[in-house]
Amino acid sequence: MELLCIRQWISGLLPTVKKWLSAWCIKPVGGALVRQEPEYILLALMGSPLKKIMLCSSEKEIFSVEEQVMVQHSVIINNMIEDGSYNHEESKIPLDCVDSKTLKKVIDYCTHHTHHHNDNQEDLEAWDAQFLNVDSNGLYDLLMAANYLEIRNLLDLIYGTIKNMIKGKKIDEIRRIFNIKDHGFTPEEEEQNRKEYPHFY
Amino acid sequence: MLPFELIIEILTRLPLTTLLRFRSVCKSWNSLITDPSFALNHLHATSTRRLIFTRPADPYFTDYSLSSAFASTSAAATRLFPSAVPGSHFHHSIVGSCNGLLCLFTVSRNLLLWNPSTGKFRNLPSLEDQRFSVVTSGFGYDHVTHSYKVVVVLYIKNHEFDSRVHTLGSDSWRRIQHFPLSSTACCPGRFVSGMLNWLDKNRFIVSLDLALESYRRISLPDFGGNNTDEFELTLEVFKNSLCVLSCCSHFTDVWIMKDYGIAESWTKLLCVPDLIYYPEFLGFDFNVPRATRAICISDEDDEILLELWLDMEQKFVVYNFSDDSFRPAGIEKFGGRVASEVCENY
């Protein structure tokens, strides 16, 4: 069936059926509740291929991903689709601050969590743990990407990991981790700090 | 490397002790961590509620985290804060707590502000007029001027009560409107939503707006036609709202004022039944314990911590109001009085 016909048919549905579908189709998007287009849910039910969207990394590589997946997780992408600035047939969403490697990982995360959201907590946590088993540069890239795309649950996960990573570290290690070359204290202040709290350094 | 806004997000999630340590990482982190608005954000994001107990003639405070207080086994870790405050040999009374700061009244009629998390304290300027006795006091935060204020009420003469206010950062006490209580109040004012509240024996609430520095009356809930003279009323603050507890021999009702200042918004939150129905709590002499004080409500919103006296012994119990059951709390008896609930702050 042609997509346009389906859409027309659905628009012609009784308003109550549509309303029922809309009420049913609320999905969480990173903490907020967002209505999904009932048309797409119905399409999925009818076995039509799920709508895909194109994401373009900073290296101009195109990634095709299910719309539902990204819409559920990324507030930014959800807003773009909701306000109609994204045209399904033509455009791709340019993400100039996310490189291909990171974008692939982000898509991985969102896809897994959409398809496996009914899994039990332990399995999800185990998957998350191995997902974040990256070096610190990779972690920061993920953090920036998740922040840019506003993916709340990924952000919380990364912040939690970072918190556990740095909680017990000494001051010198923290400076190394965060690449703080110049701490800005005067030599006297720095010496004072080291004298007062030698076990911190 | 990382944009500063993300660094802020990371730091906001760190526990207090780590944050204090990280002031030495670099100058910009130092200024961020010591910034008062960051401190308040951190407080609201990650604060753990703690209970602080005080005991007469004991300069030390005992503190419990809320989760260990609500635990069913006796809390193993109770930290004793040495109140390293000079001149504080004996018992202090707690005026109030706000944003993790405690305001204390020492024996020598001096007031001081103390931060239990960092140990820092500040003496307030002394109250002159030693001839007048202090009737009540209160401590709170004024959202409008972003300052902490302490209020002291002095008894001048018959039916005349003077109110003095001190704003932290200034160096004196100011007189404001007379305290409109018809009878003396003994408990310190309860702070909620920018207002300090006292209970008048004539069954209404006196509320002081810290920003406007003026008093007004708020009526109590309609207790439903029961003979309210038999009830013992106390004011508490739970879940950031003002609550009134009415105790009679059979039960204690907790009423919460959902919208501050609007008397119609008084709602009965829960009813704590008398422990006579729970024989496991009766003492060997079958004396029935009376719940003397409700301390706080758990974070999960289904349990309330109560202090009661049984056979001259202090006990802490937790009443779960979703399944209507009592159990012992994780606080050992120690003969002290509950001071206040405090959040960690710095």
Coordinates of C-alpha atoms in Angstrom, one line a residue:
Chain A
M1 CA 0.0 0.0 0.0
E2 CA 1.2 3.4 -0.8
L3 CA 2.2 5.5 2.2
L4 CA 0.0 8.5 1.2
C5 CA -3.1 6.3 0.9
I6 CA -2.5 4.9 4.3
R7 CA -2.1 8.3 5.8
Q8 CA -5.2 9.5 4.2
W9 CA -7.1 6.5 5.4
I10 CA -5.9 6.9 8.9
S11 CA -6.8 10.6 8.9
G12 CA -10.3 9.6 7.9
L13 CA -10.6 7.4 11.0
L14 CA -13.2 8.2 13.6
P15 CA -11.9 10.9 15.9
T16 CA -12.4 8.6 18.9
V17 CA -10.3 5.9 17.5
K18 CA -7.6 8.4 16.9
K19 CA -8.0 9.8 20.4
W20 CA -7.7 6.3 21.8
L21 CA -4.5 5.7 19.8
S22 CA -3.0 9.0 20.9
A23 CA -3.7 8.2 24.6
W24 CA -2.2 4.8 24.1
C25 CA 0.8 6.0 22.3
I26 CA 2.5 8.0 25.0
K27 CA 6.2 7.2 25.2
P28 CA 8.8 8.5 27.5
V29 CA 11.4 10.6 25.9
G30 CA 14.3 10.8 28.4
G31 CA 12.1 11.7 31.3
A32 CA 9.4 13.7 29.5
L33 CA 6.2 12.1 28.2
V34 CA 5.7 12.7 24.6
R35 CA 2.9 11.8 22.3
Q36 CA 3.7 9.6 19.3
E37 CA 2.0 10.0 16.0
P38 CA -0.8 7.4 16.1
E39 CA -0.3 6.9 12.4
Y40 CA 3.1 5.5 12.9
I41 CA 2.0 3.1 15.6
L42 CA -0.7 1.9 13.4
L43 CA 1.7 1.5 10.5
A44 CA 4.0 -0.5 12.7
L45 CA 1.0 -2.7 13.7
M46 CA 0.2 -3.3 10.1
G47 CA 3.6 -4.6 9.5
S48 CA 4.8 -1.7 7.3
P49 CA 8.5 -0.9 7.5
L50 CA 9.2 1.5 10.4
K51 CA 10.0 5.0 9.5
K52 CA 13.6 5.8 9.3
I53 CA 15.4 9.0 9.7
M54 CA 18.9 10.0 8.5
L55 CA 21.5 11.4 10.9
C56 CA 24.6 12.9 9.4
S57 CA 27.8 13.0 11.5
S58 CA 30.5 15.7 11.4
E59 CA 32.5 13.5 9.0
K60 CA 29.5 13.5 6.7
E61 CA 28.7 9.9 7.2
I62 CA 25.0 9.1 7.1
F63 CA 23.3 6.8 9.6
S64 CA 19.8 5.5 9.1
V65 CA 17.9 4.8 12.2
E66 CA 14.3 4.1 13.2
E67 CA 12.6 7.4 13.9
Q68 CA 10.8 6.0 17.0
V69 CA 14.1 5.0 18.5
M70 CA 15.6 8.5 18.3
V71 CA 12.4 10.3 19.1
Q72 CA 12.0 8.3 22.3
H73 CA 15.5 9.2 23.5
S74 CA 16.6 12.5 22.1
V75 CA 14.6 15.6 23.0
I76 CA 16.3 17.6 20.3
I77 CA 15.4 15.1 17.6
N78 CA 11.9 14.7 18.9
N79 CA 11.4 18.5 18.8
M80 CA 12.7 18.7 15.2
I81 CA 10.3 16.1 14.1
E82 CA 7.3 17.4 16.1
D83 CA 7.7 21.0 14.8
G84 CA 7.9 19.7 11.2
S85 CA 11.4 21.1 10.4
Y86 CA 12.4 17.6 9.3
N87 CA 11.1 16.4 6.0
H88 CA 11.1 12.6 5.9
E89 CA 11.5 12.3 2.2
E90 CA 14.4 14.7 1.7
S91 CA 16.4 15.7 4.6
K92 CA 18.9 14.4 7.0
I93 CA 19.6 15.8 10.4
P94 CA 23.1 17.3 10.4
L95 CA 25.0 16.7 13.7
D96 CA 28.1 18.6 13.1
C97 CA 29.4 18.3 16.6
V98 CA 29.2 14.5 16.8
D99 CA 31.7 12.3 14.9
S100 CA 30.8 9.0 13.3
K101 CA 32.3 6.8 15.9
T102 CA 30.4 8.5 18.7
L103 CA 27.2 8.8 16.7
K104 CA 27.2 5.1 16.0
K105 CA 27.6 4.4 19.7
V106 CA 24.7 6.8 20.6
I107 CA 22.5 5.1 18.0
D108 CA 23.5 1.8 19.5
Y109 CA 22.4 2.9 22.9
C110 CA 19.1 4.3 21.9
T111 CA 18.3 1.3 19.7
H112 CA 19.1 -1.2 22.4
H113 CA 17.1 0.6 25.0
T114 CA 14.1 0.9 22.8
H115 CA 14.1 -2.7 21.8
H116 CA 15.0 -4.1 25.1
H117 CA 13.2 -1.8 27.5
N118 CA 11.2 -4.7 28.9
D119 CA 14.3 -6.6 29.9
N120 CA 15.0 -6.9 33.6
Q121 CA 17.0 -4.3 35.4
E122 CA 20.2 -6.3 35.9
D123 CA 20.5 -7.2 32.2
L124 CA 20.1 -3.6 31.2
E125 CA 22.6 -2.5 33.7
A126 CA 25.1 -5.1 32.6
W127 CA 24.7 -3.9 29.0
D128 CA 25.1 -0.3 30.0
A129 CA 28.3 -1.2 31.9
Q130 CA 29.9 -2.8 28.9
F131 CA 28.6 0.0 26.7
L132 CA 30.5 2.5 28.7
N133 CA 33.7 0.5 28.7
V134 CA 35.5 3.0 26.7
D135 CA 38.5 5.2 27.2
S136 CA 38.1 8.6 28.8
N137 CA 38.2 10.4 25.5
G138 CA 35.4 8.2 24.2
L139 CA 33.5 8.9 27.3
Y140 CA 33.8 12.6 27.0
D141 CA 32.7 12.4 23.3
L142 CA 29.7 10.4 24.4
L143 CA 28.9 13.0 27.1
M144 CA 29.1 15.9 24.7
A145 CA 26.9 14.1 22.2
A146 CA 24.3 13.0 24.8
N147 CA 24.3 16.6 26.1
Y148 CA 23.8 18.1 22.6
L149 CA 21.1 15.6 21.7
E150 CA 19.6 15.9 25.2
I151 CA 19.3 12.2 25.8
R152 CA 18.5 12.2 29.5
N153 CA 19.0 8.6 30.5
L154 CA 22.3 8.3 28.7
L155 CA 23.4 11.6 30.3
D156 CA 22.5 10.3 33.8
L157 CA 24.3 7.1 33.1
I158 CA 27.5 8.8 32.0
Y159 CA 27.4 11.3 34.9
G160 CA 27.0 8.4 37.3
T161 CA 30.0 6.6 35.7
I162 CA 32.1 9.8 35.9
K163 CA 31.1 10.4 39.5
N164 CA 32.3 6.9 40.5
M165 CA 35.4 7.3 38.5
I166 CA 36.6 10.5 40.1
K167 CA 35.2 10.2 43.6
G168 CA 38.2 8.6 45.2
K169 CA 40.9 10.2 43.1
K170 CA 43.6 12.4 44.4
I171 CA 43.9 16.0 43.3
D172 CA 46.8 15.5 40.9
E173 CA 44.9 12.7 39.2
I174 CA 41.8 14.8 38.8
R175 CA 43.9 17.5 37.2
R176 CA 45.2 14.9 34.8
I177 CA 41.8 13.5 34.0
F178 CA 40.3 16.9 33.3
N179 CA 43.4 18.1 31.5
I180 CA 43.8 21.0 33.9
K181 CA 47.3 22.2 33.0
D182 CA 47.3 25.4 35.0
H183 CA 45.5 25.2 38.4
G184 CA 45.6 28.9 38.9
F185 CA 46.7 28.9 42.5
T186 CA 49.7 31.0 43.5
P187 CA 52.7 28.9 44.6
E188 CA 52.0 29.9 48.2
E189 CA 48.4 28.8 48.0
E190 CA 49.3 25.5 46.4
E191 CA 52.0 24.8 49.0
Q192 CA 49.5 25.7 51.7
N193 CA 47.0 23.2 50.3
R194 CA 49.5 20.4 50.0
K195 CA 50.7 21.0 53.6
E196 CA 47.3 21.0 55.0
Y197 CA 45.9 18.0 53.2
P198 CA 48.9 15.9 52.1
H199 CA 46.9 12.8 51.6
F200 CA 44.8 14.6 48.9
Y201 CA 47.7 14.8 46.5
Chain B
M1 CA 38.6 20.2 27.6
L2 CA 35.0 19.7 28.8
P3 CA 32.8 22.8 28.6
F4 CA 32.4 24.4 31.9
E5 CA 28.6 23.8 32.0
L6 CA 29.2 20.0 31.9
I7 CA 31.8 20.3 34.6
I8 CA 29.2 22.0 36.7
E9 CA 26.8 19.1 36.1
I10 CA 29.5 16.7 37.2
L11 CA 30.3 18.6 40.3
T12 CA 26.7 19.0 41.3
R13 CA 26.3 15.2 41.5
L14 CA 29.4 14.7 43.7
P15 CA 29.0 13.9 47.4
L16 CA 29.8 16.7 49.8
T17 CA 33.1 15.4 51.1
T18 CA 34.5 15.0 47.6
L19 CA 33.4 18.4 46.6
L20 CA 35.1 20.0 49.6
R21 CA 38.3 18.2 48.6
F22 CA 38.0 19.3 45.0
R23 CA 38.2 23.0 45.9
S24 CA 42.0 22.4 45.7
V25 CA 41.9 21.2 42.1
C26 CA 42.1 24.5 40.5
K27 CA 41.0 28.1 41.0
S28 CA 38.0 28.0 38.8
W29 CA 36.6 24.9 40.5
N30 CA 37.3 26.6 43.8
S31 CA 35.3 29.7 42.9
L32 CA 32.5 27.5 41.6
I33 CA 32.3 25.2 44.6
T34 CA 32.3 28.1 47.1
D35 CA 29.7 30.0 45.1
P36 CA 26.5 30.2 47.3
S37 CA 24.1 29.6 44.4
F38 CA 26.0 26.5 43.4
A39 CA 25.9 25.4 47.0
L40 CA 22.1 25.7 47.1
N41 CA 21.8 23.9 43.8
H42 CA 24.0 21.1 45.0
L43 CA 21.9 21.0 48.2
H44 CA 18.7 20.5 46.3
A45 CA 20.2 18.0 43.9
T46 CA 22.1 15.7 46.2
S47 CA 21.3 16.5 49.8
T48 CA 20.9 13.7 52.2
R49 CA 18.6 14.4 55.0
R50 CA 20.0 14.0 58.4
L51 CA 18.5 14.1 61.9
I52 CA 20.4 15.9 64.6
F53 CA 19.8 15.1 68.2
T54 CA 20.7 17.1 71.2
R55 CA 20.8 16.2 74.8
P56 CA 20.8 18.4 77.9
A57 CA 24.2 19.0 79.4
D58 CA 25.9 17.4 76.5
P59 CA 27.9 19.6 74.1
Y60 CA 27.9 16.8 71.5
F61 CA 25.3 16.3 68.9
T62 CA 24.3 13.0 67.6
D63 CA 23.5 12.7 64.0
Y64 CA 21.8 10.0 61.9
S65 CA 21.2 9.9 58.2
L66 CA 17.6 9.6 57.4
S67 CA 18.0 6.2 55.7
S68 CA 19.6 4.7 58.8
A69 CA 17.0 6.2 61.0
F70 CA 14.3 4.5 59.0
A71 CA 16.2 1.2 58.8
S72 CA 14.8 -1.7 60.8
T73 CA 18.0 -2.7 62.4
S74 CA 19.7 -0.4 64.8
A75 CA 21.9 2.0 62.9
A76 CA 25.5 1.1 63.4
A77 CA 27.0 4.4 62.5
T78 CA 26.1 7.4 64.5
R79 CA 28.4 10.2 64.3
L80 CA 29.0 12.5 67.2
F81 CA 29.8 15.9 66.1
P82 CA 32.0 17.6 68.5
S83 CA 30.5 21.0 68.6
A84 CA 33.9 22.7 68.3
V85 CA 32.3 26.0 69.2
P86 CA 34.1 27.9 71.9
G87 CA 32.3 28.5 75.1
S88 CA 29.8 25.8 74.4
H89 CA 30.3 23.7 77.4
F90 CA 26.7 22.9 78.1
H91 CA 23.5 22.4 76.5
H92 CA 22.5 24.5 73.5
S93 CA 19.0 24.7 72.3
I94 CA 18.4 24.6 68.7
V95 CA 16.5 27.6 67.3
G96 CA 16.0 26.1 63.8
S97 CA 17.6 24.7 60.8
C98 CA 17.5 25.9 57.2
N99 CA 19.5 24.8 54.1
G100 CA 21.8 22.7 56.2
L101 CA 22.6 25.4 58.7
L102 CA 21.7 25.2 62.4
C103 CA 21.0 28.2 64.6
L104 CA 21.9 27.5 68.2
F105 CA 21.1 29.3 71.4
T106 CA 23.9 28.9 73.9
V107 CA 23.5 29.1 77.7
S108 CA 24.9 32.6 77.8
R109 CA 22.2 33.8 75.6
N110 CA 24.4 34.0 72.6
L111 CA 23.3 32.9 69.2
L112 CA 25.4 31.3 66.6
L113 CA 25.0 29.7 63.2
W114 CA 26.7 26.4 62.7
N115 CA 27.2 24.3 59.6
P116 CA 27.4 20.7 60.8
S117 CA 28.8 19.5 57.5
T118 CA 31.8 21.8 57.4
G119 CA 32.1 22.6 61.1
K120 CA 32.2 26.3 60.4
F121 CA 30.3 28.6 62.7
R122 CA 29.6 32.2 63.1
N123 CA 28.6 34.1 66.2
L124 CA 25.8 36.5 65.9
P125 CA 25.9 39.9 67.6
S126 CA 24.7 39.7 71.2
L127 CA 21.2 40.7 72.1
E128 CA 21.3 43.7 74.4
D129 CA 18.5 44.2 76.9
Q130 CA 19.5 41.4 79.3
R131 CA 16.6 42.3 81.5
F132 CA 14.1 40.8 79.1
S133 CA 13.7 37.1 78.8
V134 CA 13.6 35.3 75.5
V135 CA 10.3 33.8 74.9
T136 CA 10.8 32.2 71.5
S137 CA 13.0 32.4 68.5
G138 CA 13.2 31.3 64.9
F139 CA 15.6 30.9 62.0
G140 CA 14.9 31.0 58.3
Y141 CA 15.9 32.1 54.8
D142 CA 14.5 35.1 53.0
H143 CA 14.1 34.3 49.4
V144 CA 13.6 37.9 48.4
T145 CA 16.8 39.4 49.8
H146 CA 18.7 36.0 49.7
S147 CA 19.7 36.3 53.3
Y148 CA 19.3 34.3 56.4
K149 CA 17.4 35.9 59.3
V150 CA 17.1 35.1 63.0
V151 CA 14.1 36.3 65.0
V152 CA 14.0 36.5 68.7
V153 CA 11.0 37.4 70.8
L154 CA 11.4 39.0 74.1
Y155 CA 8.9 39.4 76.9
I156 CA 8.7 43.0 77.8
K157 CA 5.8 43.2 80.1
N158 CA 2.3 41.8 80.5
H159 CA 1.0 40.8 77.0
E160 CA 3.8 42.8 75.3
F161 CA 6.3 40.9 73.3
D162 CA 9.1 42.5 71.3
S163 CA 10.4 41.0 68.1
R164 CA 14.0 41.5 67.1
V165 CA 15.4 40.4 63.8
H166 CA 19.0 40.0 62.7
T167 CA 19.9 39.6 59.1
L168 CA 23.1 37.6 58.6
G169 CA 25.8 39.9 57.4
S170 CA 24.5 42.9 59.2
D171 CA 25.8 43.7 62.7
S172 CA 22.8 44.5 64.8
W173 CA 19.3 43.5 65.7
R174 CA 16.3 45.4 64.4
R175 CA 13.0 45.8 66.1
I176 CA 10.0 44.9 64.1
Q177 CA 6.3 44.6 64.7
H178 CA 5.3 43.3 68.2
F179 CA 4.8 39.6 68.4
P180 CA 1.0 39.1 68.4
L181 CA 0.8 36.1 70.6
S182 CA -1.7 36.3 73.4
S183 CA 0.1 33.7 75.4
T184 CA 3.7 32.6 75.6
A185 CA 4.9 30.1 73.1
C186 CA 7.8 27.9 74.0
C187 CA 8.7 26.1 70.8
P188 CA 10.9 27.8 68.3
G189 CA 9.3 29.0 65.1
R190 CA 8.9 26.5 62.4
F191 CA 10.3 27.6 59.1
V192 CA 8.6 26.9 55.8
S193 CA 8.3 28.7 52.5
G194 CA 9.9 31.9 53.7
M195 CA 7.7 32.1 56.8
L196 CA 8.2 31.4 60.5
N197 CA 5.3 29.9 62.3
W198 CA 4.3 29.5 65.9
L199 CA 1.2 28.0 67.5
D200 CA -0.9 30.2 69.7
K201 CA -2.7 28.5 72.5
N202 CA -5.9 30.1 71.3
R203 CA -5.8 27.8 68.4
F204 CA -4.4 29.7 65.5
I205 CA -1.0 30.1 63.9
V206 CA 1.1 33.2 64.0
S207 CA 3.1 33.5 60.8
L208 CA 6.0 35.8 60.2
D209 CA 6.8 36.7 56.6
L210 CA 10.6 37.0 56.6
A211 CA 10.7 39.2 53.6
L212 CA 8.0 41.6 54.7
E213 CA 8.8 41.2 58.4
S214 CA 5.2 41.3 59.4
Y215 CA 3.0 39.0 61.2
R216 CA -0.4 37.5 60.3
R217 CA -2.7 34.8 61.5
I218 CA -3.5 31.6 59.8
S219 CA -6.3 29.5 61.0
L220 CA -5.9 25.9 62.0
P221 CA -7.7 23.1 60.1
D222 CA -11.3 22.3 60.8
F223 CA -10.8 19.2 63.0
G224 CA -14.3 18.1 62.1
G225 CA -16.3 19.1 65.1
N226 CA -14.4 17.1 67.7
N227 CA -13.9 18.7 71.0
T228 CA -10.6 20.2 70.1
D229 CA -9.8 21.3 73.6
E230 CA -8.9 17.7 74.4
F231 CA -6.4 17.6 71.7
E232 CA -2.8 18.4 72.1
L233 CA -1.6 20.4 69.1
T234 CA 1.9 20.7 67.8
L235 CA 3.4 22.3 64.7
E236 CA 5.9 20.5 62.5
V237 CA 7.3 20.8 59.0
F238 CA 7.1 17.8 56.8
K239 CA 7.7 17.6 53.1
N240 CA 8.4 21.3 52.9
S241 CA 4.8 22.1 54.2
L242 CA 3.5 23.2 57.5
C243 CA 1.8 20.4 59.4
V244 CA -0.4 20.3 62.5
L245 CA -0.5 17.3 64.7
S246 CA -3.5 16.8 66.9
C247 CA -3.0 14.1 69.5
C248 CA -5.6 12.6 71.6
S249 CA -5.6 9.4 73.5
H250 CA -6.6 7.2 70.6
F251 CA -4.8 8.5 67.7
T252 CA -2.7 11.3 66.3
D253 CA -3.8 13.1 63.2
V254 CA -1.4 14.8 60.9
W255 CA -2.8 17.7 58.9
I256 CA -0.8 19.3 56.1
M257 CA -1.3 22.7 54.7
K258 CA -0.8 22.0 51.0
D259 CA -0.9 25.7 49.9
Y260 CA 0.8 27.8 52.4
G261 CA -1.4 30.5 53.8
I262 CA -4.6 29.2 52.4
A263 CA -6.6 27.7 55.3
E264 CA -8.8 25.8 53.0
S265 CA -5.9 23.7 51.8
W266 CA -5.5 21.9 55.2
T267 CA -5.8 18.3 54.4
K268 CA -5.6 15.3 56.7
L269 CA -2.4 13.5 55.6
L270 CA -2.5 10.5 57.8
C271 CA -3.7 9.2 61.1
V272 CA -1.4 7.4 63.5
P273 CA -3.3 4.9 65.6
D274 CA -2.6 4.5 69.2
L275 CA -0.1 1.8 70.0
I276 CA -2.5 0.1 72.3
Y277 CA -3.5 -1.9 69.3
Y278 CA 0.0 -3.2 68.8
P279 CA 0.7 -5.3 71.8
E280 CA 4.3 -6.0 70.9
F281 CA 5.0 -2.4 71.8
L282 CA 3.5 -2.6 75.2
G283 CA 5.9 -2.6 78.0
F284 CA 6.2 -5.3 80.6
D285 CA 3.8 -3.4 82.8
F286 CA 1.4 -3.1 79.9
N287 CA 1.8 0.6 80.0
V288 CA 0.7 2.1 76.8
P289 CA 3.2 4.2 75.1
R290 CA 2.1 7.6 74.0
A291 CA 3.6 9.0 70.8
T292 CA 5.1 12.2 72.0
R293 CA 6.6 13.6 68.9
A294 CA 6.5 13.0 65.2
I295 CA 9.9 13.7 63.7
C296 CA 9.9 13.3 60.0
I297 CA 8.4 11.5 57.0
S298 CA 10.5 9.2 54.9
D299 CA 11.7 10.1 51.5
E300 CA 9.5 7.4 50.0
D301 CA 6.5 9.1 51.5
D302 CA 5.1 6.1 53.3
E303 CA 6.6 6.1 56.7
I304 CA 6.7 8.5 59.6
L305 CA 9.2 8.4 62.4
L306 CA 7.9 8.8 65.9
E307 CA 9.5 9.4 69.3
L308 CA 7.7 7.9 72.2
W309 CA 8.3 7.3 75.9
L310 CA 7.5 3.9 77.3
D311 CA 8.4 2.9 80.9
M312 CA 10.3 6.1 81.3
E313 CA 12.4 5.0 78.3
Q314 CA 12.7 6.7 75.0
K315 CA 11.9 4.6 72.0
F316 CA 11.8 5.5 68.3
V317 CA 9.3 3.7 66.1
V318 CA 8.4 3.9 62.5
Y319 CA 4.7 3.9 61.5
N320 CA 4.1 2.8 57.9
F321 CA 0.9 4.4 56.8
S322 CA 0.5 2.5 53.6
D323 CA 0.3 -0.8 55.3
D324 CA -0.7 0.4 58.8
S325 CA 2.1 -1.2 60.7
F326 CA 4.6 -0.2 63.4
R327 CA 8.2 -1.3 63.6
P328 CA 11.2 -0.2 65.6
A329 CA 13.4 2.5 64.1
G330 CA 17.1 2.3 63.6
I331 CA 17.9 4.8 66.3
E332 CA 19.1 3.7 69.7
K333 CA 17.6 5.2 72.7
F334 CA 19.9 7.7 74.2
G335 CA 17.8 10.1 76.3
G336 CA 18.1 13.1 74.2
R337 CA 15.6 15.2 72.4
V338 CA 15.3 15.4 68.7
A339 CA 16.7 18.6 67.5
S340 CA 15.9 19.0 63.9
E341 CA 16.2 17.7 60.5
V342 CA 19.0 19.1 58.5
C343 CA 20.4 18.7 55.0
E344 CA 24.0 18.5 54.2
N345 CA 25.4 21.8 53.1
Y346 CA 28.6 23.7 53.0

